[in-house]
Amino acid sequence: MASLQDEFSIGSVLALKSTVRIQYFNQMWMSVFTWCIFSSAVIYSTAAIIAFTTLRRHKLGRFYSVMILLMGLVIPLSLGLLSSGAIAFVYKHSNFSMVPIHAAMWGVGQTVIHAAVGFTRILATL
């Protein structure tokens, strides 16, 4: 008789397969972090493209898009890694299993919060 649960893989987490149950700490951490870095790459690369197209004629402004891309990597590699570990820690020690859609919601949610905080910091300096 075939098992109703599929084996864990990053591809199955990104494909949001509902038959995958994420039970171990390192799998939870990796799943949430993968979604955080993936969604961050999408949002920050879109912002960098918009910044480059609008500031392409400016002498120094065109390099602002490079800083946006750099922050799109630094934020998930530092804050995203720590907060993904905290989320995985709470799930593991609460004896909860995680499904890929929860990992996606946590990862994308982290990116939205990080982007909102970054946006409000810029507005505060104006």
PDB file of C-alpha atoms in Angstrom:
ATOM      1  CA  MET A   1       0.000   0.000   0.000  1.00  0.00           C
ATOM      2  CA  ALA A   2       1.380   3.408  -0.990  1.00  0.00           C
ATOM      3  CA  SER A   3       1.981   6.086   1.582  1.00  0.00           C
ATOM      4  CA  LEU A   4      -0.213   9.170   1.490  1.00  0.00           C
ATOM      5  CA  GLN A   5       2.729  11.358   2.493  1.00  0.00           C
ATOM      6  CA  ASP A   6       5.356  12.482   0.015  1.00  0.00           C
ATOM      7  CA  GLU A   7       8.999  12.861   0.951  1.00  0.00           C
ATOM      8  CA  PHE A   8      10.318  16.306   1.824  1.00  0.00           C
ATOM      9  CA  SER A   9      12.163  18.287  -0.830  1.00  0.00           C
ATOM     10  CA  ILE A  10      12.572  21.989  -1.579  1.00  0.00           C
ATOM     11  CA  GLY A  11      10.824  21.426  -4.915  1.00  0.00           C
ATOM     12  CA  SER A  12       7.767  19.997  -3.205  1.00  0.00           C
ATOM     13  CA  VAL A  13       7.723  22.959  -0.799  1.00  0.00           C
ATOM     14  CA  LEU A  14       7.941  25.461  -3.671  1.00  0.00           C
ATOM     15  CA  ALA A  15       5.247  23.523  -5.569  1.00  0.00           C
ATOM     16  CA  LEU A  16       3.038  23.720  -2.436  1.00  0.00           C
ATOM     17  CA  LYS A  17       2.265  19.984  -2.394  1.00  0.00           C
ATOM     18  CA  SER A  18      -0.274  19.416   0.358  1.00  0.00           C
ATOM     19  CA  THR A  19       0.805  15.788   0.833  1.00  0.00           C
ATOM     20  CA  VAL A  20       4.167  16.837   2.292  1.00  0.00           C
ATOM     21  CA  ARG A  21       4.401  17.159   6.065  1.00  0.00           C
ATOM     22  CA  ILE A  22       7.395  19.064   7.367  1.00  0.00           C
ATOM     23  CA  GLN A  23       8.218  17.673  10.808  1.00  0.00           C
ATOM     24  CA  TYR A  24      11.898  18.321  11.532  1.00  0.00           C
ATOM     25  CA  PHE A  25      13.428  21.607  12.643  1.00  0.00           C
ATOM     26  CA  ASN A  26      15.944  21.888   9.802  1.00  0.00           C
ATOM     27  CA  GLN A  27      13.249  21.177   7.197  1.00  0.00           C
ATOM     28  CA  MET A  28      10.943  23.832   8.683  1.00  0.00           C
ATOM     29  CA  TRP A  29      13.766  26.343   8.847  1.00  0.00           C
ATOM     30  CA  MET A  30      14.823  25.627   5.274  1.00  0.00           C
ATOM     31  CA  SER A  31      11.248  25.794   3.954  1.00  0.00           C
ATOM     32  CA  VAL A  32      10.378  29.137   5.539  1.00  0.00           C
ATOM     33  CA  PHE A  33      13.778  30.609   4.623  1.00  0.00           C
ATOM     34  CA  THR A  34      13.449  29.420   1.011  1.00  0.00           C
ATOM     35  CA  TRP A  35      10.123  31.189   0.656  1.00  0.00           C
ATOM     36  CA  CYS A  36      11.518  34.284   2.370  1.00  0.00           C
ATOM     37  CA  ILE A  37      14.507  34.557   0.035  1.00  0.00           C
ATOM     38  CA  PHE A  38      12.443  33.660  -3.055  1.00  0.00           C
ATOM     39  CA  SER A  39       9.762  36.268  -2.380  1.00  0.00           C
ATOM     40  CA  SER A  40      12.391  38.826  -1.402  1.00  0.00           C
ATOM     41  CA  ALA A  41      14.215  38.268  -4.679  1.00  0.00           C
ATOM     42  CA  VAL A  42      10.998  38.849  -6.630  1.00  0.00           C
ATOM     43  CA  ILE A  43       9.984  42.007  -4.754  1.00  0.00           C
ATOM     44  CA  TYR A  44      13.411  43.639  -4.555  1.00  0.00           C
ATOM     45  CA  SER A  45      14.380  42.827  -8.158  1.00  0.00           C
ATOM     46  CA  THR A  46      11.100  44.396  -9.321  1.00  0.00           C
ATOM     47  CA  ALA A  47      11.860  47.475  -7.219  1.00  0.00           C
ATOM     48  CA  ALA A  48      15.407  47.633  -8.610  1.00  0.00           C
ATOM     49  CA  ILE A  49      14.148  47.451 -12.206  1.00  0.00           C
ATOM     50  CA  ILE A  50      11.668  50.254 -11.546  1.00  0.00           C
ATOM     51  CA  ALA A  51      14.371  52.361  -9.849  1.00  0.00           C
ATOM     52  CA  PHE A  52      16.819  51.801 -12.691  1.00  0.00           C
ATOM     53  CA  THR A  53      14.317  52.688 -15.426  1.00  0.00           C
ATOM     54  CA  THR A  54      13.223  55.877 -13.682  1.00  0.00           C
ATOM     55  CA  LEU A  55      16.728  56.997 -12.651  1.00  0.00           C
ATOM     56  CA  ARG A  56      18.741  55.797 -15.648  1.00  0.00           C
ATOM     57  CA  ARG A  57      19.656  59.345 -16.766  1.00  0.00           C
ATOM     58  CA  HIS A  58      20.694  60.530 -13.326  1.00  0.00           C
ATOM     59  CA  LYS A  59      24.417  60.685 -12.713  1.00  0.00           C
ATOM     60  CA  LEU A  60      24.411  58.798  -9.406  1.00  0.00           C
ATOM     61  CA  GLY A  61      20.768  57.703  -9.159  1.00  0.00           C
ATOM     62  CA  ARG A  62      21.193  54.761 -11.508  1.00  0.00           C
ATOM     63  CA  PHE A  63      23.369  53.057  -8.890  1.00  0.00           C
ATOM     64  CA  TYR A  64      20.535  53.175  -6.362  1.00  0.00           C
ATOM     65  CA  SER A  65      19.083  50.054  -7.984  1.00  0.00           C
ATOM     66  CA  VAL A  66      22.261  48.163  -7.064  1.00  0.00           C
ATOM     67  CA  MET A  67      21.734  49.131  -3.429  1.00  0.00           C
ATOM     68  CA  ILE A  68      18.141  47.898  -3.617  1.00  0.00           C
ATOM     69  CA  LEU A  69      19.336  44.539  -4.953  1.00  0.00           C
ATOM     70  CA  LEU A  70      22.014  44.374  -2.256  1.00  0.00           C
ATOM     71  CA  MET A  71      19.462  44.994   0.483  1.00  0.00           C
ATOM     72  CA  GLY A  72      17.229  42.383  -1.142  1.00  0.00           C
ATOM     73  CA  LEU A  73      19.943  39.850  -0.363  1.00  0.00           C
ATOM     74  CA  VAL A  74      21.238  41.159   2.965  1.00  0.00           C
ATOM     75  CA  ILE A  75      17.848  41.354   4.678  1.00  0.00           C
ATOM     76  CA  PRO A  76      16.757  37.748   4.036  1.00  0.00           C
ATOM     77  CA  LEU A  77      20.255  36.398   4.689  1.00  0.00           C
ATOM     78  CA  SER A  78      20.352  38.044   8.109  1.00  0.00           C
ATOM     79  CA  LEU A  79      16.911  38.862   9.503  1.00  0.00           C
ATOM     80  CA  GLY A  80      15.134  36.250   7.402  1.00  0.00           C
ATOM     81  CA  LEU A  81      17.480  33.509   8.547  1.00  0.00           C
ATOM     82  CA  LEU A  82      17.006  34.392  12.214  1.00  0.00           C
ATOM     83  CA  SER A  83      13.229  34.818  12.071  1.00  0.00           C
ATOM     84  CA  SER A  84      12.826  31.609  10.042  1.00  0.00           C
ATOM     85  CA  GLY A  85      14.766  29.792  12.735  1.00  0.00           C
ATOM     86  CA  ALA A  86      12.539  31.292  15.427  1.00  0.00           C
ATOM     87  CA  ILE A  87       9.386  30.225  13.582  1.00  0.00           C
ATOM     88  CA  ALA A  88      10.767  26.705  13.096  1.00  0.00           C
ATOM     89  CA  PHE A  89      11.760  26.581  16.783  1.00  0.00           C
ATOM     90  CA  VAL A  90       8.233  27.453  17.920  1.00  0.00           C
ATOM     91  CA  TYR A  91       6.654  24.942  15.532  1.00  0.00           C
ATOM     92  CA  LYS A  92       9.039  22.157  16.572  1.00  0.00           C
ATOM     93  CA  HIS A  93       8.727  22.683  20.311  1.00  0.00           C
ATOM     94  CA  SER A  94       4.954  22.991  20.060  1.00  0.00           C
ATOM     95  CA  ASN A  95       4.894  19.588  18.320  1.00  0.00           C
ATOM     96  CA  PHE A  96       3.220  21.056  15.238  1.00  0.00           C
ATOM     97  CA  SER A  97       3.898  19.788  11.771  1.00  0.00           C
ATOM     98  CA  MET A  98       4.098  22.310   8.954  1.00  0.00           C
ATOM     99  CA  VAL A  99       2.608  22.066   5.485  1.00  0.00           C
ATOM    100  CA  PRO A 100       4.193  23.899   2.547  1.00  0.00           C
ATOM    101  CA  ILE A 101       1.426  26.530   2.371  1.00  0.00           C
ATOM    102  CA  HIS A 102       2.240  27.553   5.969  1.00  0.00           C
ATOM    103  CA  ALA A 103       5.918  27.844   5.082  1.00  0.00           C
ATOM    104  CA  ALA A 104       4.949  30.027   2.103  1.00  0.00           C
ATOM    105  CA  MET A 105       2.750  32.258   4.245  1.00  0.00           C
ATOM    106  CA  TRP A 106       5.482  32.678   6.866  1.00  0.00           C
ATOM    107  CA  GLY A 107       8.195  33.339   4.273  1.00  0.00           C
ATOM    108  CA  VAL A 108       6.209  35.793   2.172  1.00  0.00           C
ATOM    109  CA  GLY A 109       4.902  37.431   5.354  1.00  0.00           C
ATOM    110  CA  GLN A 110       8.453  38.044   6.533  1.00  0.00           C
ATOM    111  CA  THR A 111       9.309  39.649   3.209  1.00  0.00           C
ATOM    112  CA  VAL A 112       6.257  41.913   3.345  1.00  0.00           C
ATOM    113  CA  ILE A 113       7.122  43.016   6.889  1.00  0.00           C
ATOM    114  CA  HIS A 114      10.784  43.628   5.980  1.00  0.00           C
ATOM    115  CA  ALA A 115       9.792  45.620   2.886  1.00  0.00           C
ATOM    116  CA  ALA A 116       7.233  47.666   4.864  1.00  0.00           C
ATOM    117  CA  VAL A 117       9.797  48.530   7.546  1.00  0.00           C
ATOM    118  CA  GLY A 118      12.328  49.508   4.882  1.00  0.00           C
ATOM    119  CA  PHE A 119       9.754  51.654   3.078  1.00  0.00           C
ATOM    120  CA  THR A 120       8.733  53.488   6.249  1.00  0.00           C
ATOM    121  CA  ARG A 121      12.385  54.181   7.068  1.00  0.00           C
ATOM    122  CA  ILE A 122      12.820  55.886   3.713  1.00  0.00           C
ATOM    123  CA  LEU A 123       9.680  57.967   4.206  1.00  0.00           C
ATOM    124  CA  ALA A 124      10.847  59.066   7.651  1.00  0.00           C
ATOM    125  CA  THR A 125      13.988  60.614   6.169  1.00  0.00           C
ATOM    126  CA  LEU A 126      12.102  62.792   3.683  1.00  0.00           C
TER     127      LEU A 126
END
